[in-house]
Structures are given as structure tokens and as C-alpha cells.
mmCIF file of C-alpha atoms in Angstrom:
data_model
loop_
_atom_site.group_PDB
_atom_site.id
_atom_site.type_symbol
_atom_site.label_atom_id
_atom_site.label_comp_id
_atom_site.label_asym_id
_atom_site.label_seq_id
_atom_site.Cartn_x
_atom_site.Cartn_y
_atom_site.Cartn_z
ATOM 1 C CA ALA Y 28 34.161 108.553 85.759
ATOM 2 C CA GLN Y 29 33.981 109.673 89.050
ATOM 3 C CA SER Y 30 35.079 111.433 92.235
ATOM 4 C CA VAL Y 31 34.144 112.598 95.730
ATOM 5 C CA THR Y 32 36.413 115.617 97.373
ATOM 6 C CA GLN Y 33 35.802 116.637 101.520
ATOM 7 C CA LEU Y 34 37.036 120.152 101.322
ATOM 8 C CA ASP Y 35 37.966 119.783 105.391
ATOM 9 C CA SER Y 36 39.789 117.140 106.939
ATOM 10 C CA HIS Y 37 38.670 118.302 110.623
ATOM 11 C CA VAL Y 38 35.617 120.304 111.718
ATOM 12 C CA SER Y 39 35.501 120.766 115.695
ATOM 13 C CA VAL Y 40 32.461 122.027 116.626
ATOM 14 C CA SER Y 41 30.706 123.267 120.372
ATOM 15 C CA GLU Y 42 27.824 121.119 121.300
ATOM 16 C CA GLY Y 43 24.700 122.789 120.148
ATOM 17 C CA THR Y 44 25.561 124.532 117.654
ATOM 18 C CA PRO Y 45 25.256 123.324 113.822
ATOM 19 C CA VAL Y 46 27.677 120.937 112.031
ATOM 20 C CA LEU Y 47 28.815 121.306 108.200
ATOM 21 C CA LEU Y 48 30.360 118.577 106.548
ATOM 22 C CA ARG Y 49 31.263 120.048 102.596
ATOM 23 C CA CYS Y 50 31.608 117.738 100.065
ATOM 24 C CA ASN Y 51 31.807 118.320 96.322
ATOM 25 C CA TYR Y 52 31.903 115.280 93.428
ATOM 26 C CA SER Y 53 32.068 114.957 89.736
ATOM 27 C CA SER Y 54 31.136 112.264 87.951
ATOM 28 C CA SER Y 55 30.281 111.440 84.372
ATOM 29 C CA TYR Y 56 26.957 109.675 85.358
ATOM 30 C CA SER Y 57 23.783 110.736 86.927
ATOM 31 C CA PRO Y 58 25.742 109.896 90.609
ATOM 32 C CA SER Y 59 24.004 108.526 93.460
ATOM 33 C CA LEU Y 60 25.598 110.159 97.160
ATOM 34 C CA PHE Y 61 26.171 109.180 100.141
ATOM 35 C CA TRP Y 62 27.049 110.043 103.384
ATOM 36 C CA TYR Y 63 28.585 106.892 106.343
ATOM 37 C CA VAL Y 64 29.476 107.472 109.547
ATOM 38 C CA GLN Y 65 32.677 105.746 111.400
ATOM 39 C CA HIS Y 66 33.342 105.867 115.254
ATOM 40 C CA PRO Y 67 36.200 105.273 116.205
ATOM 41 C CA ASN Y 68 37.807 101.506 115.221
ATOM 42 C CA LYS Y 69 33.956 100.422 114.459
ATOM 43 C CA GLY Y 70 32.733 99.702 110.678
ATOM 44 C CA LEU Y 71 30.653 102.886 108.732
ATOM 45 C CA GLN Y 72 26.802 103.275 108.697
ATOM 46 C CA LEU Y 73 24.645 104.759 106.435
ATOM 47 C CA LEU Y 74 24.190 108.463 107.616
ATOM 48 C CA LEU Y 75 21.238 109.123 104.430
ATOM 49 C CA LYS Y 76 21.514 109.002 100.246
ATOM 50 C CA TYR Y 77 20.425 110.525 97.216
ATOM 51 C CA THR Y 78 19.470 108.498 94.452
ATOM 52 C CA SER Y 79 17.979 111.334 92.032
ATOM 53 C CA ALA Y 80 14.743 111.588 94.256
ATOM 54 C CA ALA Y 81 14.228 114.926 96.387
ATOM 55 C CA THR Y 82 17.018 117.250 96.477
ATOM 56 C CA LEU Y 83 16.918 117.640 100.131
ATOM 57 C CA VAL Y 84 17.850 114.351 101.824
ATOM 58 C CA LYS Y 85 17.249 113.860 105.507
ATOM 59 C CA GLY Y 86 19.265 111.144 107.279
ATOM 60 C CA ILE Y 87 19.133 109.031 110.447
ATOM 61 C CA ASN Y 88 19.846 111.290 114.456
ATOM 62 C CA GLY Y 89 19.109 114.914 112.529
ATOM 63 C CA PHE Y 90 21.763 115.207 109.313
ATOM 64 C CA GLU Y 91 20.630 115.997 106.187
ATOM 65 C CA ALA Y 92 22.033 116.797 103.324
ATOM 66 C CA GLU Y 93 21.147 118.831 99.649
ATOM 67 C CA PHE Y 94 22.147 117.856 96.225
ATOM 68 C CA LYS Y 95 22.628 120.766 94.335
ATOM 69 C CA LYS Y 96 23.827 119.705 90.802
ATOM 70 C CA SER Y 97 25.041 123.809 89.709
ATOM 71 C CA GLU Y 98 27.461 123.474 92.210
ATOM 72 C CA THR Y 99 28.142 120.055 91.837
ATOM 73 C CA SER Y 100 28.033 119.441 96.017
ATOM 74 C CA PHE Y 101 26.478 117.244 98.533
ATOM 75 C CA HIS Y 102 27.478 118.900 102.207
ATOM 76 C CA LEU Y 103 25.956 117.045 104.853
ATOM 77 C CA THR Y 104 24.185 119.432 108.146
ATOM 78 C CA LYS Y 105 23.163 119.480 111.142
ATOM 79 C CA PRO Y 106 21.032 122.220 113.689
ATOM 80 C CA SER Y 107 22.506 121.315 116.328
ATOM 81 C CA ALA Y 108 25.835 118.777 117.276
ATOM 82 C CA HIS Y 109 25.419 116.942 120.261
ATOM 83 C CA MET Y 110 28.970 114.810 121.566
ATOM 84 C CA SER Y 111 27.469 111.674 119.703
ATOM 85 C CA ASP Y 112 28.802 113.334 116.099
ATOM 86 C CA ALA Y 113 32.354 113.086 117.402
ATOM 87 C CA ALA Y 114 33.481 111.233 114.459
ATOM 88 C CA GLU Y 115 34.732 110.527 111.222
ATOM 89 C CA TYR Y 116 32.302 111.295 108.357
ATOM 90 C CA PHE Y 117 32.644 109.856 104.474
ATOM 91 C CA CYS Y 118 31.042 111.592 101.457
ATOM 92 C CA VAL Y 119 30.695 108.688 98.830
ATOM 93 C CA VAL Y 120 29.604 108.252 95.426
ATOM 94 C CA SER Y 121 28.523 105.780 93.221
ATOM 95 C CA GLY Y 122 28.473 106.143 89.692
ATOM 96 C CA SER Y 123 26.105 103.964 87.113
ATOM 97 C CA ASP Y 124 29.478 102.986 85.250
ATOM 98 C CA SER Y 125 30.579 101.796 88.548
ATOM 99 C CA TRP Y 126 28.110 99.170 89.854
ATOM 100 C CA GLY Y 127 28.820 98.532 92.847
ATOM 101 C CA LYS Y 128 32.123 100.280 93.287
ATOM 102 C CA LEU Y 129 32.129 103.138 95.428
ATOM 103 C CA GLN Y 130 34.589 106.419 95.450
ATOM 104 C CA PHE Y 131 35.405 107.227 99.318
ATOM 105 C CA GLY Y 132 36.340 110.250 99.881
ATOM 106 C CA ALA Y 133 38.999 111.056 102.293
ATOM 107 C CA GLY Y 134 36.871 111.400 105.210
ATOM 108 C CA THR Y 135 36.106 114.791 107.842
ATOM 109 C CA GLN Y 136 37.209 113.838 111.262
ATOM 110 C CA VAL Y 137 34.476 116.144 113.457
ATOM 111 C CA VAL Y 138 34.937 117.055 117.253
ATOM 112 C CA VAL Y 139 32.620 118.201 119.269
ATOM 113 C CA THR Y 140 33.680 120.427 122.095
ATOM 114 C CA PRO Y 141 30.774 120.664 125.562
ATOM 115 C CA SER A 6 17.686 91.026 109.906
ATOM 116 C CA GLN A 7 20.294 91.113 108.407
ATOM 117 C CA THR A 8 23.878 90.600 110.336
ATOM 118 C CA ILE A 9 27.469 90.776 108.973
ATOM 119 C CA HIS A 10 30.609 89.060 111.449
ATOM 120 C CA GLN A 11 34.017 89.739 110.790
ATOM 121 C CA TRP A 12 36.790 88.272 113.048
ATOM 122 C CA PRO A 13 38.979 88.365 114.219
ATOM 123 C CA ALA A 14 38.640 92.222 115.567
ATOM 124 C CA THR A 15 42.603 92.930 116.875
ATOM 125 C CA LEU A 16 45.232 90.831 114.582
ATOM 126 C CA VAL A 17 49.173 91.669 115.930
ATOM 127 C CA GLN A 18 51.449 89.717 113.156
ATOM 128 C CA PRO A 19 54.630 89.189 112.869
ATOM 129 C CA VAL A 20 56.379 90.267 109.004
ATOM 130 C CA GLY A 21 56.121 86.623 106.761
ATOM 131 C CA SER A 22 53.298 85.211 108.581
ATOM 132 C CA PRO A 23 50.212 84.402 107.023
ATOM 133 C CA LEU A 24 46.740 85.943 107.153
ATOM 134 C CA SER A 25 42.911 85.090 107.343
ATOM 135 C CA LEU A 26 40.621 87.395 108.059
ATOM 136 C CA GLU A 27 37.028 85.798 107.487
ATOM 137 C CA CYS A 28 33.711 87.166 107.116
ATOM 138 C CA THR A 29 30.249 86.031 107.352
ATOM 139 C CA VAL A 30 26.714 87.571 106.594
ATOM 140 C CA GLU A 31 23.465 86.521 107.970
ATOM 141 C CA GLY A 32 19.969 86.674 106.508
ATOM 142 C CA THR A 33 20.260 87.441 103.016
ATOM 143 C CA SER A 34 21.267 85.281 100.195
ATOM 144 C CA ASN A 35 23.530 85.961 96.917
ATOM 145 C CA PRO A 36 24.714 89.318 98.860
ATOM 146 C CA ASN A 37 27.490 90.939 97.071
ATOM 147 C CA LEU A 38 30.891 90.730 99.085
ATOM 148 C CA TYR A 39 33.543 93.078 99.623
ATOM 149 C CA TRP A 40 36.840 93.930 101.456
ATOM 150 C CA TYR A 41 38.350 97.389 102.600
ATOM 151 C CA ARG A 42 41.662 98.520 103.593
ATOM 152 C CA GLN A 43 41.662 101.820 105.673
ATOM 153 C CA ALA A 44 44.923 102.784 106.214
ATOM 154 C CA ALA A 45 45.446 105.474 109.049
ATOM 155 C CA GLY A 46 44.315 109.460 108.100
ATOM 156 C CA ARG A 47 42.839 107.827 104.595
ATOM 157 C CA GLY A 48 39.642 106.965 102.958
ATOM 158 C CA LEU A 49 38.767 103.527 102.295
ATOM 159 C CA GLN A 50 40.578 101.878 99.351
ATOM 160 C CA LEU A 51 38.603 98.519 97.356
ATOM 161 C CA LEU A 52 40.216 95.666 97.328
ATOM 162 C CA PHE A 53 38.079 92.630 96.383
ATOM 163 C CA TYR A 54 34.445 92.187 95.669
ATOM 164 C CA SER A 55 32.202 89.384 94.297
ATOM 165 C CA VAL A 56 28.987 88.930 93.015
ATOM 166 C CA GLY A 57 29.015 84.908 93.575
ATOM 167 C CA ILE A 58 30.871 81.922 94.493
ATOM 168 C CA GLY A 59 33.910 81.687 93.475
ATOM 169 C CA GLN A 60 33.656 85.285 91.706
ATOM 170 C CA ILE A 61 36.300 87.373 93.194
ATOM 171 C CA SER A 62 37.295 90.465 91.378
ATOM 172 C CA SER A 63 40.425 92.275 92.550
ATOM 173 C CA GLU A 64 40.917 96.249 92.236
ATOM 174 C CA VAL A 65 44.482 96.892 93.530
ATOM 175 C CA PRO A 66 47.586 94.109 93.361
ATOM 176 C CA GLN A 67 49.002 93.482 95.783
ATOM 177 C CA ASN A 68 50.220 91.001 98.513
ATOM 178 C CA LEU A 69 46.721 89.600 99.308
ATOM 179 C CA SER A 70 44.433 87.340 97.894
ATOM 180 C CA ALA A 71 40.484 86.693 98.448
ATOM 181 C CA SER A 72 38.172 83.526 98.277
ATOM 182 C CA ARG A 73 34.768 82.914 98.488
ATOM 183 C CA PRO A 74 33.678 79.018 99.466
ATOM 184 C CA GLN A 75 30.427 79.716 100.621
ATOM 185 C CA ASP A 76 27.417 82.167 99.257
ATOM 186 C CA ARG A 77 27.516 84.470 102.908
ATOM 187 C CA GLN A 78 31.257 83.541 103.879
ATOM 188 C CA PHE A 79 34.295 85.955 102.334
ATOM 189 C CA ILE A 80 38.049 85.425 103.788
ATOM 190 C CA LEU A 81 41.108 87.729 102.908
ATOM 191 C CA SER A 82 44.947 85.818 102.776
ATOM 192 C CA SER A 83 48.143 86.502 102.633
ATOM 193 C CA LYS A 84 50.503 83.989 103.062
ATOM 194 C CA LYS A 85 53.243 86.523 103.812
ATOM 195 C CA LEU A 86 52.351 89.545 105.823
ATOM 196 C CA LEU A 87 54.171 92.914 104.920
ATOM 197 C CA LEU A 88 54.732 95.953 107.225
ATOM 198 C CA SER A 89 52.754 97.695 104.942
ATOM 199 C CA ASP A 90 49.620 95.114 104.955
ATOM 200 C CA SER A 91 48.997 97.054 108.530
ATOM 201 C CA GLY A 92 45.540 98.796 108.571
ATOM 202 C CA PHE A 93 41.624 98.760 109.366
ATOM 203 C CA TYR A 94 39.890 95.964 106.955
ATOM 204 C CA LEU A 95 36.186 96.008 106.683
ATOM 205 C CA CYS A 96 34.349 93.314 104.779
ATOM 206 C CA ALA A 97 30.497 94.765 103.714
ATOM 207 C CA TRP A 98 27.758 93.730 101.211
ATOM 208 C CA SER A 99 25.058 95.001 99.258
ATOM 209 C CA TYR A 100 22.192 93.087 97.775
ATOM 210 C CA GLY A 101 22.650 92.045 94.268
ATOM 211 C CA GLN A 102 21.168 95.182 92.847
ATOM 212 C CA PRO A 103 23.586 98.702 92.143
ATOM 213 C CA THR A 104 21.812 100.651 94.421
ATOM 214 C CA GLY A 105 25.724 101.769 95.484
ATOM 215 C CA GLU A 106 24.374 101.610 99.740
ATOM 216 C CA LEU A 107 26.788 98.837 101.451
ATOM 217 C CA PHE A 108 26.593 97.076 105.179
ATOM 218 C CA PHE A 109 29.892 97.422 107.410
ATOM 219 C CA GLY A 110 31.137 94.714 109.597
ATOM 220 C CA GLU A 111 33.047 95.854 112.552
ATOM 221 C CA GLY A 112 36.046 95.711 111.296
ATOM 222 C CA SER A 113 39.571 94.360 111.506
ATOM 223 C CA ARG A 114 42.429 95.832 112.886
ATOM 224 C CA LEU A 115 45.800 93.873 111.450
ATOM 225 C CA THR A 116 49.349 95.570 113.344
ATOM 226 C CA VAL A 117 52.304 93.907 111.467
ATOM 227 C CA LEU A 118 55.847 94.454 113.267
#
């Protein structure tokens, strides 16, 4: 079985400052990990994914995440926040025993202040 | 390119009334299809998924049902809505292989009064 924990329910950053969203996972198998973003009243959009290739994964809109097996973490970062980054972010894990059935974190709401 | 359409976008229904939410995918064939529910302040809960026409798997016992009458059509239904059915419903699809990457529709917000 697999699970995912997003360590912060809310993150507030100033425009132009770095963003860090923390995610820890547990999985009985070699996991695939994802970050999705959801703007208000919209569907989810894939930001990036890790599938056992390079541990540093680059995604859309300047986001990247690093897979650290020793720490069971997959934190999402962005060097400089933009107002349009205000949204909810979900860390997601999928193991080989749960084909097609992803385990979603509870989400982190990001607020960007001018 | 592939697109996913979901409707209606917003729905307000009285308790005890029926429900039908529809989702269609274009630009691909034999997709895996999913219905998720997102309650306020909570993550996503998988309700149903389908790997083919007429094949429905239910993840959570509940007041809802799903059907897949055509390859790229997925319908979420209820005969009698409960207050607890309120939420944001998301349809999604994935390719027919275990990549784990989902493509989501815009969602349907259901309010049961």
C-alpha cells in the first residue's frame, strides 16, 4: 500500500520569493510520484512526474521536484513565485500494485502576496 | 490532441432528486476513465474507474453509480441525492497503461439542498 503526506496545508509567499511545498510518501513498491496543480473551480493539471529516471524532475511553469529515496520525500520548489502560482497543489503517489489508482495528498493551498 | 469535456459545470439539486453528470473524451480510443469527488478542504477520493465499455469498478460504497455506455463516455448517476453528495466531481482519463498520469476535466460542482 502507498500513502502520501503533504506537510503544509497552507503556504504564503511573497511574489518573487522561493516556493517550497513539502511531500513525504510511503510505498511498498518503487513509486511513481506526481505533483498536480488546481486553480479555483478548475480541474487538476499535471506539473511534473517522477518515474524512476532522473531524481531531479523539471516541470511546467518553472517548477521542479527532487526525489529523495532516503528521506522518502518529493518536495516541490520554484525559485521565484508569480501571482499566477496561487492555487492548490497535490502530491500524488502511484505504486505498481495500484495501477491507475493514485493516492492523493490532502493538498497545499498556496497564497502569493504582492 | 485529446480533450475531455464534463457537464454540467454547476448543479443545484434538492435532496432526493436524481443526478446525471456526463463526461466525454475526444482524440483517443479505449481510455481508462475515472470519477473523483473532492469535498471542501479535502483531497480527491476515487469513486469509480473503468477500463472498458460496461466495465465499472467501484472504490467506495455509496449512493452513486457509474456507467460507460460508449468507449469515450462516462456517466455518474444517482437515483436519490443526499446532502452528503455535495462536492466537486472530477472526471479524468488516462492511457491504457499504468503510467499513473491523469488528464482531468474542468469539474462539476454539485450542491444538494
